[in-house]
Tab-separated table of C-alpha atoms and ligand atoms in Angstrom:
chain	number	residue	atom	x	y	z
O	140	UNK	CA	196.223	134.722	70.309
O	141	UNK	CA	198.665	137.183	69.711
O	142	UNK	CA	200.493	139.421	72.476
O	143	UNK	CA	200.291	142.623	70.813
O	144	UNK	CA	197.122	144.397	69.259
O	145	UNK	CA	198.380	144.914	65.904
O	146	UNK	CA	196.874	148.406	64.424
O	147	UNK	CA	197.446	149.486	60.125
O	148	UNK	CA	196.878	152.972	59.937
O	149	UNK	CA	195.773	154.555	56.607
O	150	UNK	CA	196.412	158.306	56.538
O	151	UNK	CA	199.192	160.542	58.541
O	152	UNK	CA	197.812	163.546	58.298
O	153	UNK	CA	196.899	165.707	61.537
O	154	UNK	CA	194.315	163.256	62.837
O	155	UNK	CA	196.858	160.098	61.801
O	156	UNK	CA	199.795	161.988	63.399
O	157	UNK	CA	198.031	162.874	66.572
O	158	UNK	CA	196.882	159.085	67.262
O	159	UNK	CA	200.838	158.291	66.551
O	160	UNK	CA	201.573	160.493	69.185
O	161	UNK	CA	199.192	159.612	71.595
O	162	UNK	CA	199.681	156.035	71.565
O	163	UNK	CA	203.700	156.644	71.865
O	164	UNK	CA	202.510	158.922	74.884
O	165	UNK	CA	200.192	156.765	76.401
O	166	UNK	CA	201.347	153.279	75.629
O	167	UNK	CA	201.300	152.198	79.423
O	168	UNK	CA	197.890	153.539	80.324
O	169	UNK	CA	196.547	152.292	77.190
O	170	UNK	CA	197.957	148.922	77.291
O	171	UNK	CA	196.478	148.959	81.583
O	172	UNK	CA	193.078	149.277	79.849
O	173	UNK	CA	193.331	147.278	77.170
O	174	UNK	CA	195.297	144.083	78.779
O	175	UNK	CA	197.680	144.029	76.207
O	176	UNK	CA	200.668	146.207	74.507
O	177	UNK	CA	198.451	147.751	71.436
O	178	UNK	CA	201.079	149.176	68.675
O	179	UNK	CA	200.693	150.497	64.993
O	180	UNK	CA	203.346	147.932	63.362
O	181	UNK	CA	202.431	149.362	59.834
O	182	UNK	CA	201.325	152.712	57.899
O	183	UNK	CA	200.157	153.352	54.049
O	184	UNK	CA	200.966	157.238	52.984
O	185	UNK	CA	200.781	158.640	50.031
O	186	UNK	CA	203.547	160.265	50.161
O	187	UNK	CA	206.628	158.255	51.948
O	188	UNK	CA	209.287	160.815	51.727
O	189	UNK	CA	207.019	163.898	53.396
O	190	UNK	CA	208.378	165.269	56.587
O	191	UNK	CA	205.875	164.446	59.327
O	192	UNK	CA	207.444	165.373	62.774
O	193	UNK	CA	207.093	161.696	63.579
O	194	UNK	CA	208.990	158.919	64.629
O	195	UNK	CA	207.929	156.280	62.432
O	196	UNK	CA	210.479	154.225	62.975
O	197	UNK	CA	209.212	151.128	63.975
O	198	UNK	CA	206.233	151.146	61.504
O	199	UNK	CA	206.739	149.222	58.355
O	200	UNK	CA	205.623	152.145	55.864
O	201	UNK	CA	204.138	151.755	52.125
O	202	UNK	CA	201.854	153.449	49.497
O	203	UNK	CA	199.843	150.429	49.287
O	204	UNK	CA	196.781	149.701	51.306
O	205	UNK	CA	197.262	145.954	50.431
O	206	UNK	CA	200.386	146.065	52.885
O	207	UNK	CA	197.721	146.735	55.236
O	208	UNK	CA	195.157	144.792	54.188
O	209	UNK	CA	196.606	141.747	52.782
O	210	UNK	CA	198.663	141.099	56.138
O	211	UNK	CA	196.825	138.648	58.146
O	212	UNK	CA	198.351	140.061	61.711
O	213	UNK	CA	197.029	143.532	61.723
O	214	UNK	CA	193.641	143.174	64.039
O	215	UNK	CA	192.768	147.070	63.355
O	216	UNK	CA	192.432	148.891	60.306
O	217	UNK	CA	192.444	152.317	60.829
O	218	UNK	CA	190.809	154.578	58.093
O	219	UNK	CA	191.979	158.012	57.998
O	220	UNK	CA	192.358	159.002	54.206
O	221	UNK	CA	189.416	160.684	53.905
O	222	UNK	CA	187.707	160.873	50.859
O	223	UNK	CA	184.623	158.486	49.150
O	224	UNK	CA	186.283	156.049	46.611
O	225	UNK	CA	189.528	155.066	48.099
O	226	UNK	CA	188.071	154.847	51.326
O	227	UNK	CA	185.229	152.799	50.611
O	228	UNK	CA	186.983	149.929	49.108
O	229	UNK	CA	189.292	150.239	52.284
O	230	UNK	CA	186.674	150.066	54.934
O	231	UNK	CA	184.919	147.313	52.841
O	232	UNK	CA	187.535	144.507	52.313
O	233	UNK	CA	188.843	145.279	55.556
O	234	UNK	CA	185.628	144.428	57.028
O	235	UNK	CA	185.205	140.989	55.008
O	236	UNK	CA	188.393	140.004	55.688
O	237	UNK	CA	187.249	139.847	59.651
O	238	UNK	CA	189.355	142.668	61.074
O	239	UNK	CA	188.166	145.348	63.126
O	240	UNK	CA	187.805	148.994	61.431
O	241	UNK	CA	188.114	152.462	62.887
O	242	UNK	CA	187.496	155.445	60.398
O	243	UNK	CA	186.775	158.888	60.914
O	244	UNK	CA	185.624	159.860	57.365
O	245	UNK	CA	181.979	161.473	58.397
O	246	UNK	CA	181.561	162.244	54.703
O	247	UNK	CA	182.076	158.546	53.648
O	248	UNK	CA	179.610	157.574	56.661
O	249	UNK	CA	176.926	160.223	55.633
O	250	UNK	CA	176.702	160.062	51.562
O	251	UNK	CA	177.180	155.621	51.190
O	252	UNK	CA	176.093	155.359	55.071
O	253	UNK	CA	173.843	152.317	53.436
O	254	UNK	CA	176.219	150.604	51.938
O	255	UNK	CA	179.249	150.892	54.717
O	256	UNK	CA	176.463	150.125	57.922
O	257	UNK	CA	175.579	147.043	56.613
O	258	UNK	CA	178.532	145.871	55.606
O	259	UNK	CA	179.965	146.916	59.320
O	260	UNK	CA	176.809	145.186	60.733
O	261	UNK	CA	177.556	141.899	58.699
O	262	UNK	CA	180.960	141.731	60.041
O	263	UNK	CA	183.006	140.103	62.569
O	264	UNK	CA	184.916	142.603	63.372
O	265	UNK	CA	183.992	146.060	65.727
O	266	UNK	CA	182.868	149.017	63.972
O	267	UNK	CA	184.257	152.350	65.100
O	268	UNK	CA	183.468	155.599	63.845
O	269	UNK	CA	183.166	158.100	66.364
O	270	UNK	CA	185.336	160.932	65.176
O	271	UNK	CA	183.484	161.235	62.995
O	272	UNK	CA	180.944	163.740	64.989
O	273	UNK	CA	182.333	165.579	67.791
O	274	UNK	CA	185.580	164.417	68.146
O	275	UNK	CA	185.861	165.259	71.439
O	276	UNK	CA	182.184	165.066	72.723
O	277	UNK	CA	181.199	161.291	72.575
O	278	UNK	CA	178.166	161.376	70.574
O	279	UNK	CA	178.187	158.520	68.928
O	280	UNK	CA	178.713	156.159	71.857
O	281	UNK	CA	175.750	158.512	73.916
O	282	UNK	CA	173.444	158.172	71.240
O	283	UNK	CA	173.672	154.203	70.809
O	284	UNK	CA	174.441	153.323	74.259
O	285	UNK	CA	173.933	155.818	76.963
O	286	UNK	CA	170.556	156.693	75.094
O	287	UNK	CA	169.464	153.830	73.910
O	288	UNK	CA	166.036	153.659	76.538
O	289	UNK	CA	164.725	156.957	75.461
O	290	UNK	CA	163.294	158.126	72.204
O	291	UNK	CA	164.782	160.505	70.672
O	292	UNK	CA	163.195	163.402	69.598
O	293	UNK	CA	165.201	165.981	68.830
O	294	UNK	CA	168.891	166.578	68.259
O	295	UNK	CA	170.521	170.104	67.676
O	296	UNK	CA	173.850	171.880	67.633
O	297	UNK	CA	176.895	173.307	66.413
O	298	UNK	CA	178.575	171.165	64.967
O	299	UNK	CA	181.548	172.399	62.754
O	300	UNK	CA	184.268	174.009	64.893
O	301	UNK	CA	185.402	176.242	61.917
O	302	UNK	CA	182.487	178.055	61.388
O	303	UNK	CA	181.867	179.105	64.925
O	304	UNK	CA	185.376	180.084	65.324
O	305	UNK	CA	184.346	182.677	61.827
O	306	UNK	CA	180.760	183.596	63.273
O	307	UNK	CA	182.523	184.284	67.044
O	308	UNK	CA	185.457	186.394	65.417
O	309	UNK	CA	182.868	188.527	63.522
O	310	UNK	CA	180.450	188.826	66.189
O	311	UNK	CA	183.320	189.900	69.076
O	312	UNK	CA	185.676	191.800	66.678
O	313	UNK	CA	183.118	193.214	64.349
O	314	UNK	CA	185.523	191.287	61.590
O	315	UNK	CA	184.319	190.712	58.107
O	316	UNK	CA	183.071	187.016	56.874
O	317	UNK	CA	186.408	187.058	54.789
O	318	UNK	CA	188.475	188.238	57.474
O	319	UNK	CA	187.319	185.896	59.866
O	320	UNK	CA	187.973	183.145	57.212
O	321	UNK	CA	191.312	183.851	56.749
O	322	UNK	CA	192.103	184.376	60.398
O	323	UNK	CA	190.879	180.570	60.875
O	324	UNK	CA	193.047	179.829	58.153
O	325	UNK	CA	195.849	181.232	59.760
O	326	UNK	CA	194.992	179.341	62.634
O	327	UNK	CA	195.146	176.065	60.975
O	328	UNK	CA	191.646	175.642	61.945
O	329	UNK	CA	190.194	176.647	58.536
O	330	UNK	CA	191.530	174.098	55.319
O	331	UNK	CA	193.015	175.687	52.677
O	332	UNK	CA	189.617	174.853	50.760
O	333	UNK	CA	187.248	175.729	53.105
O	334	UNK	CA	184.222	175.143	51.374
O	335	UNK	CA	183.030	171.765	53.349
O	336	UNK	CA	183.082	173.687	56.435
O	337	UNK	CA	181.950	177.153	55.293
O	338	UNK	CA	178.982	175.379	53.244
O	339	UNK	CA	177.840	173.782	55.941
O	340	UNK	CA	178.392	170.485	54.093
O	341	UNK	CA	180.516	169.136	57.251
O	342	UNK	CA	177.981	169.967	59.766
O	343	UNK	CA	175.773	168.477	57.464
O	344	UNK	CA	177.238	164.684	57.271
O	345	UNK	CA	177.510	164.995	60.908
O	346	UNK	CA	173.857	165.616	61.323
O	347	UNK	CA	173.238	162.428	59.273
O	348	UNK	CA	174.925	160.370	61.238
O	349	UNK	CA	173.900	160.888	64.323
O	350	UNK	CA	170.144	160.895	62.707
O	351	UNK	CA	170.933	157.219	61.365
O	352	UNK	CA	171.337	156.686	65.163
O	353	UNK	CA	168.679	158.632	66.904
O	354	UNK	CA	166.000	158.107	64.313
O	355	UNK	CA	166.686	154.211	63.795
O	356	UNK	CA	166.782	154.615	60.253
O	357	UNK	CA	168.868	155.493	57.165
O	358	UNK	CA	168.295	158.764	55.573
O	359	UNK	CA	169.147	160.405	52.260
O	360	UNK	CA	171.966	163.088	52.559
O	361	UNK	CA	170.471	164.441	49.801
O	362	UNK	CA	167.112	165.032	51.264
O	363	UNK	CA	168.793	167.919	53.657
O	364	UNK	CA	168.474	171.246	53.368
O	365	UNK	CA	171.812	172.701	53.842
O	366	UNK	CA	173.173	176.203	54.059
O	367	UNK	CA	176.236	177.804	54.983
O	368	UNK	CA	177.737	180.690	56.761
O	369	UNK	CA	179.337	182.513	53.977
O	370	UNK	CA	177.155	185.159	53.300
O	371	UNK	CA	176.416	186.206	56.574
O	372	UNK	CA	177.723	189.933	57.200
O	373	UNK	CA	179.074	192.290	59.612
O	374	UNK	CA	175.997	194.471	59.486
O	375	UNK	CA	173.312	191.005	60.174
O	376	UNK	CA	175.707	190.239	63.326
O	377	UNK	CA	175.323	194.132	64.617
O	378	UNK	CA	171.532	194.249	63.788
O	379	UNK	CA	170.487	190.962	65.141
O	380	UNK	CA	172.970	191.506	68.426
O	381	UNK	CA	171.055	195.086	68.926
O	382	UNK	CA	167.706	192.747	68.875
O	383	UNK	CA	168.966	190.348	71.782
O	384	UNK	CA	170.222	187.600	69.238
O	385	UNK	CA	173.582	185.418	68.085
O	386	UNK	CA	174.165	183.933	65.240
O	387	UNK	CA	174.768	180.798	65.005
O	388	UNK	CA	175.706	177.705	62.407
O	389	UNK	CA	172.845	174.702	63.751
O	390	UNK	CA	172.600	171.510	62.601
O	391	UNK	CA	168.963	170.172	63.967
O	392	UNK	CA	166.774	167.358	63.694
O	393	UNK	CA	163.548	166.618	65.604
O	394	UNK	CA	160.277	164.463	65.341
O	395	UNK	CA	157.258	166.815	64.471
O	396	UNK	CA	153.520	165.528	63.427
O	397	UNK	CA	154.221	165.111	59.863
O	398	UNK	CA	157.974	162.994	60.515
O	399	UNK	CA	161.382	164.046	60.495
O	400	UNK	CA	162.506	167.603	59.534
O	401	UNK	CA	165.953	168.285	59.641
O	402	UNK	CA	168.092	171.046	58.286
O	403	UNK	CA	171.975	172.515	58.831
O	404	UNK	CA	171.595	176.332	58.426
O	405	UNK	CA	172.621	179.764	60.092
O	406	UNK	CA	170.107	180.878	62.936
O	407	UNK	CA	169.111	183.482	65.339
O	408	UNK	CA	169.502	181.875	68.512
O	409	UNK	CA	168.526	184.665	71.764
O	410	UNK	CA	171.246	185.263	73.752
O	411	UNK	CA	170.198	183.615	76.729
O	412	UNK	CA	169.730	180.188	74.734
O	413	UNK	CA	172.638	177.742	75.743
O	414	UNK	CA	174.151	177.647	72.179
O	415	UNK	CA	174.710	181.720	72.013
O	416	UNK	CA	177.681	180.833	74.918
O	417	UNK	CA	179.344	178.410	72.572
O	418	UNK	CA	182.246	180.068	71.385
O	419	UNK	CA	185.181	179.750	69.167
O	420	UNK	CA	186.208	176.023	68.045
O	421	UNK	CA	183.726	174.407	70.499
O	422	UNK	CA	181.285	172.255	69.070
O	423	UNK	CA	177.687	171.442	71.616
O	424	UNK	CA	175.197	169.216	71.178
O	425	UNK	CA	171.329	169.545	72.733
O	426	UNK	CA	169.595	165.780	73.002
O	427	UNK	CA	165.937	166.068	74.120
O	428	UNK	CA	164.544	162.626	74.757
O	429	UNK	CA	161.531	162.056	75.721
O	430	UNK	CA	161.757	160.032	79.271
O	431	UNK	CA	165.186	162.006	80.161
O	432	UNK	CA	164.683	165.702	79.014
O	433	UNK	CA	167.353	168.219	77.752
O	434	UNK	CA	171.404	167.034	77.490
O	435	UNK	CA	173.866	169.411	76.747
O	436	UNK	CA	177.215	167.942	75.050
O	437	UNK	CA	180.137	170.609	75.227
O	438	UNK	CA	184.078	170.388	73.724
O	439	UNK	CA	186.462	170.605	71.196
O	440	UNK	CA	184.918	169.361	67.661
O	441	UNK	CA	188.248	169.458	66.133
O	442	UNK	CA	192.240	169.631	66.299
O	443	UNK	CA	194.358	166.917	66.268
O	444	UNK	CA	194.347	166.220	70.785
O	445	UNK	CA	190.281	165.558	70.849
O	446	UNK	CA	190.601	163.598	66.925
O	447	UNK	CA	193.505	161.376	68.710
O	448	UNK	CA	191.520	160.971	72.004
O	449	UNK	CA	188.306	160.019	69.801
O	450	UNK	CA	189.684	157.474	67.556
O	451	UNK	CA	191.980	156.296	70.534
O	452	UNK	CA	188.610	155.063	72.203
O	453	UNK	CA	187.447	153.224	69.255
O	454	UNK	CA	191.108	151.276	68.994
O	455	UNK	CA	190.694	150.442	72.735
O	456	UNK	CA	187.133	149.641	72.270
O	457	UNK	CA	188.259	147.075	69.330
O	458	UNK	CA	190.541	145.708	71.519
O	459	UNK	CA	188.476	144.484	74.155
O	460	UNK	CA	186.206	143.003	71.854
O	461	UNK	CA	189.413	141.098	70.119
O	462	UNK	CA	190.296	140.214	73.882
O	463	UNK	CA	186.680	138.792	74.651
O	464	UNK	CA	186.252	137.276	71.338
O	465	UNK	CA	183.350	138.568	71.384
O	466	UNK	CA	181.918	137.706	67.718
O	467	UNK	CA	179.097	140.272	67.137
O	468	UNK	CA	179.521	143.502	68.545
O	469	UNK	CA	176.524	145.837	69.468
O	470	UNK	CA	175.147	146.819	65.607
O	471	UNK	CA	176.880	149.997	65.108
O	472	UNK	CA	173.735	151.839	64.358
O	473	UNK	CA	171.997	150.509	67.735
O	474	UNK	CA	169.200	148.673	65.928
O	475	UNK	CA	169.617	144.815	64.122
O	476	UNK	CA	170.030	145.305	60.191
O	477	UNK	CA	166.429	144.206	59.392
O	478	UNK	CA	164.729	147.139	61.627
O	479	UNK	CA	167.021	149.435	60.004
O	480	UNK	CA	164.578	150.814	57.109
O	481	UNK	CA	165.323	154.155	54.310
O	482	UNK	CA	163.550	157.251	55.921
O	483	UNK	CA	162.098	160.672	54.261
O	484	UNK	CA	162.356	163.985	55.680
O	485	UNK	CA	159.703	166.313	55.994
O	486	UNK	CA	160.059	168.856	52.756
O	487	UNK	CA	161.833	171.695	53.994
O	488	UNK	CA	159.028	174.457	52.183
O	489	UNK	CA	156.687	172.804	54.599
O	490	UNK	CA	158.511	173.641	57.854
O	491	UNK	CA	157.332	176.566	59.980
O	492	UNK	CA	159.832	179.311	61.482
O	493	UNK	CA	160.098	182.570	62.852
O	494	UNK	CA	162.632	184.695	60.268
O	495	UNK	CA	164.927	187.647	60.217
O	496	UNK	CA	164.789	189.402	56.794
O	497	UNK	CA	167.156	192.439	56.088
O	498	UNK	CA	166.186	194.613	53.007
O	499	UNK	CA	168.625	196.671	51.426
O	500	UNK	CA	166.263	199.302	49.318
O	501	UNK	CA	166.711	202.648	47.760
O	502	UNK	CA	165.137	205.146	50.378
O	503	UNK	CA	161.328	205.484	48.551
O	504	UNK	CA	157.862	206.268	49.688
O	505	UNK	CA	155.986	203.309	50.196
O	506	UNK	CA	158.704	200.687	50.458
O	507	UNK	CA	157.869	199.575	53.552
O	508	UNK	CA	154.492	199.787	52.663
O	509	UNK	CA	154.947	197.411	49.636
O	510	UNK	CA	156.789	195.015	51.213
O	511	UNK	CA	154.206	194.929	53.884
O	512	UNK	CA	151.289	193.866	51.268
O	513	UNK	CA	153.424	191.199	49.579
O	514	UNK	CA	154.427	189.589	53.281
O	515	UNK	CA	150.271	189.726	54.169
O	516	UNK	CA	149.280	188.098	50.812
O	517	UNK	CA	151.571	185.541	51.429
O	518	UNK	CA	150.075	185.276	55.319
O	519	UNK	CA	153.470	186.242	56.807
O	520	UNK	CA	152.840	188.483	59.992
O	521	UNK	CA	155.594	191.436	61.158
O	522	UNK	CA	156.530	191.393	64.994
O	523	UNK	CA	159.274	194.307	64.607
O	524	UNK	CA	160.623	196.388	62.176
O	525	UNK	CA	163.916	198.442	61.971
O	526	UNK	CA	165.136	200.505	59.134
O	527	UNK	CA	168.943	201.911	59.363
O	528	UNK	CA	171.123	204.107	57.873
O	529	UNK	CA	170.967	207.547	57.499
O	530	UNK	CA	170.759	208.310	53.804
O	531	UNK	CA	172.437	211.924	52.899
O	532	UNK	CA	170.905	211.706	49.347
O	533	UNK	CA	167.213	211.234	48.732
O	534	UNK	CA	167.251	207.184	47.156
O	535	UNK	CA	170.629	206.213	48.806
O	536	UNK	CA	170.110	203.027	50.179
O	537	UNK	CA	168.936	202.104	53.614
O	538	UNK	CA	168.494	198.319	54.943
O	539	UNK	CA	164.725	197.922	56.801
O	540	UNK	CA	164.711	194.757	59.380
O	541	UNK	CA	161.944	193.027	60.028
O	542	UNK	CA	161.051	190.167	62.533
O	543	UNK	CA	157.900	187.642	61.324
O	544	UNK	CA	155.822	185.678	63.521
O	545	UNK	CA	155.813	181.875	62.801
O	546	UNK	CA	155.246	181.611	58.860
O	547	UNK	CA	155.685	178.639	56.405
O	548	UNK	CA	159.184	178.324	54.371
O	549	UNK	CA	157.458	178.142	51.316
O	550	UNK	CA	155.460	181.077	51.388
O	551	UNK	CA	158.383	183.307	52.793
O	552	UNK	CA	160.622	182.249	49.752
O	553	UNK	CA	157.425	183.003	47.549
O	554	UNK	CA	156.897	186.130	48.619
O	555	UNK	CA	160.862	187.168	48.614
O	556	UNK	CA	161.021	185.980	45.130
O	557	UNK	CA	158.566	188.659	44.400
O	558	UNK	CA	159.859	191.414	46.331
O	559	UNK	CA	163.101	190.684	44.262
O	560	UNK	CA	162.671	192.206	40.977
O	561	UNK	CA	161.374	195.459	42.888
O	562	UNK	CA	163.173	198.226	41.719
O	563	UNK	CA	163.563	199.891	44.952
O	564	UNK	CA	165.824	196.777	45.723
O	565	UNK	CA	169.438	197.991	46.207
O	566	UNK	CA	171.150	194.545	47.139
O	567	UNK	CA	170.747	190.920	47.617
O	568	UNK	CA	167.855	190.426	50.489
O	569	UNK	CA	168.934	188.574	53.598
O	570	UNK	CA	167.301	185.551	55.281
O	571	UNK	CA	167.866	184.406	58.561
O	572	UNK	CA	165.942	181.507	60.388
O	573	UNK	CA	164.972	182.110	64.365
O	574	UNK	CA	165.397	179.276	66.120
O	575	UNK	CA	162.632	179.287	68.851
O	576	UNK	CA	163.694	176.934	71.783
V	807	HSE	N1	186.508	170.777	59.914
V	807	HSE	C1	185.756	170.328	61.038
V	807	HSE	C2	185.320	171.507	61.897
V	807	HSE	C3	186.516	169.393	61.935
V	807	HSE	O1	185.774	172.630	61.674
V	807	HSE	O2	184.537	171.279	62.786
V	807	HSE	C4	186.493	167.985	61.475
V	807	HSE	O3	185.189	167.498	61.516
């Protein structure tokens, strides 16, 4: 056996840079933990002549991931390219060749989940992937290990550091979705193309992952209903604060009657509720079990410190597997292979929620009125109604707020798509789900 831990590192971008950093920082308590002097003796870039910051100087550097791969001392191959393709062929021969893998590419995890778990459970080698939620809340680790006794029935939180940071700046400086945005950009929190984030696409692999955990099963990313935070306004972040609420970007998945429902969306949470605190680039995540209750996981979900920190934990992890020689780790997914079985979700037009609906009309008799009827056919009840504005013309437009009891998804959508073509509409209707507990 070797006297180093030899780490390959794929990727120096923020994440890779950070985990250079901390291991040059930390080499001595690391190595304490670990037993033995771990060091990254070589990197694969895409670019070799880009100006990191670093010093790289005593990793061999390339542009191939064979020099990585192909090179029979490196006992850790650390993923942090991002993307599908590339990636997958990475995390794949690395895996058959015996070595241990660390990645933090949640999109990679989420969308071929059932082709890179079983491969990971098949191997040797220890599986690490928990940057890939949380960064700096251990989720992954809670849900497979710490959690493991309980069922699991329900999982929800914010998840995507970039769009609470835009729904926090609009709701405490009364900022503008696309001021917000840039703001975050400016910040370096925001990428240059946002839209993962701002879609609620990155929240949205998360959730999957940590489903594929908690639900002991593999499910379609596909299957998810997923919606962003880009068209909330201004004006929905005044009226819903003036009704007791915040708005927040959830990602939430819980057991109900009829299976699994899960769905990444903006929601009304009241402002006592323990999300509404979460501010800024903080991520939280609620676990109810059944046996143990409510947890509440709090920290950063992003930035290069909490990335290091995160993928630092899976390298030491690795280690001390290498140092037991310890054969099979723990199946990354907390269940053996043959348990682990394809799962459906519960159609999203069949969940039931409370909703916030903001109609932007022409100022007309019997508006209200109208809207009423269509809501009742479609057995949608009103607990509160607002309208705003003050119109100085007769027809300007006026926005009228309205709070439902408990209705069906499909029957609200159904009965929006008819109040649509009205034409005392005066702009595009807004939905907003409540979330109830
Ligand atoms: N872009 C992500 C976020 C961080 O804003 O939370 C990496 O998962």
């Amino acid at each position: 056996m070797s006297d180093f831990i030899n780490v390959g590192i794929l990727g120096l971008g923020n994440v890779g840079a950070g985990v250079v950093r901390l291991l040059s920082e930390k080499r001595t308590i690391i190595e304490k933990r670990v037993g033995k002097p771990v060091r990254i003796t070589k990197g694969v870039v895409s670019n070799l002549t880009q100006k990191r910051g670093l010093d790289l100087s005593e990793i061999q550097m390339s542009t191939n991931p064979e020099h990585i791969l192909n090179d029979p001392d490196i006992d850790i191959v650390l993923e942090l390219i991002g993307g599908l393709s590339l990636a997958e062929t990475i995390i794949l021969t690395a895996l058959k060749k015996g070595k241990s893998v660390v990645t933090a590419n949640k999109a990679l995890l989420a969308e071929k989940g059932s082709i890179i778990f079983p491969a990971a459970h098949d191997a040797p080698g220890f599986f690490g992937f928990e940057t890939s939620v949380g960064t700096a809340i251990p989720i992954i680790r809670t849900l497979r290990e710490g959690f493991a006794g309980d069922e699991i029935l329900k999982i929800s939180g914010i998840v995507n550091g970039t769009s609470n940071y835009i729904l926090t700046c609009m709701a405490q400086e009364g900022m503008e979705f696309e001021d917000a945005l840039e703001k975050a950009q400016e910040k370096g929190l925001a990428e240059t193309d946002p839209t993962l984030d701002i879609q609620g696409i990155d929240a949205a692999h998360k959730l999957i992952i940590m489903m594929n955990i908690a639900f002991n099963g593999v499910f379609d990313f596909s299957e998810l209903y997923i919606e962003g935070i880009s068209d909330i306004t201004a004006l929905d972040i005044r009226y819903t604060s003036q009704l007791g609420y915040t708005i927040k970007h959830v990602a939430k998945a819980q057991t109900t009657k009829a299976g699994i429902e899960a769905h990444v969306h903006p929601v009304l949470v009241p402002r006592d509720h323990i999300l509404s605190s979460v501010n800024n680039a903080f991520n939280s995540i609620l676990v109810l079990g059944e046996f143990m209750g409510s947890s509440n996981l709090y920290g950063l979900g992003a930035g290069p410190g909490p990335s290091a920190v995160a993928v630092m934990g899976d390298i030491v992890e690795a280690c001390r597997y290498i140092q037991t020689g310890q054969q099979r780790p723990i199946s990354p997914f907390s269940i053996p292979l043959e348990a682990w079985t394809p799962r459906q979700l519960v159609p999203m037009e069949t969940i039931r929620s409370e909703y916030y609906l903001r109609f932007h009309v022409r100022d007309r008799l019997g508006v209200l009125a109208f809207i009423s009827r269509i809501l009742a056919k479609y057995r949608i009840s009103v607990r509160s109604v607002i309208q705003t504005g003050e119109p100085t013309k007769k027809e300007n437009p006026v926005d009228i707020v309205l709070i439902t009891h408990e209705a069906v998804e499909a029957d609200i959508q159904t009965a929006l798509e008819e109040i649509k073509g009205q034409s005392f509409i005066a702009g595009r209707t807004q939905l907003i789900r409540i979330e109830a507990e």
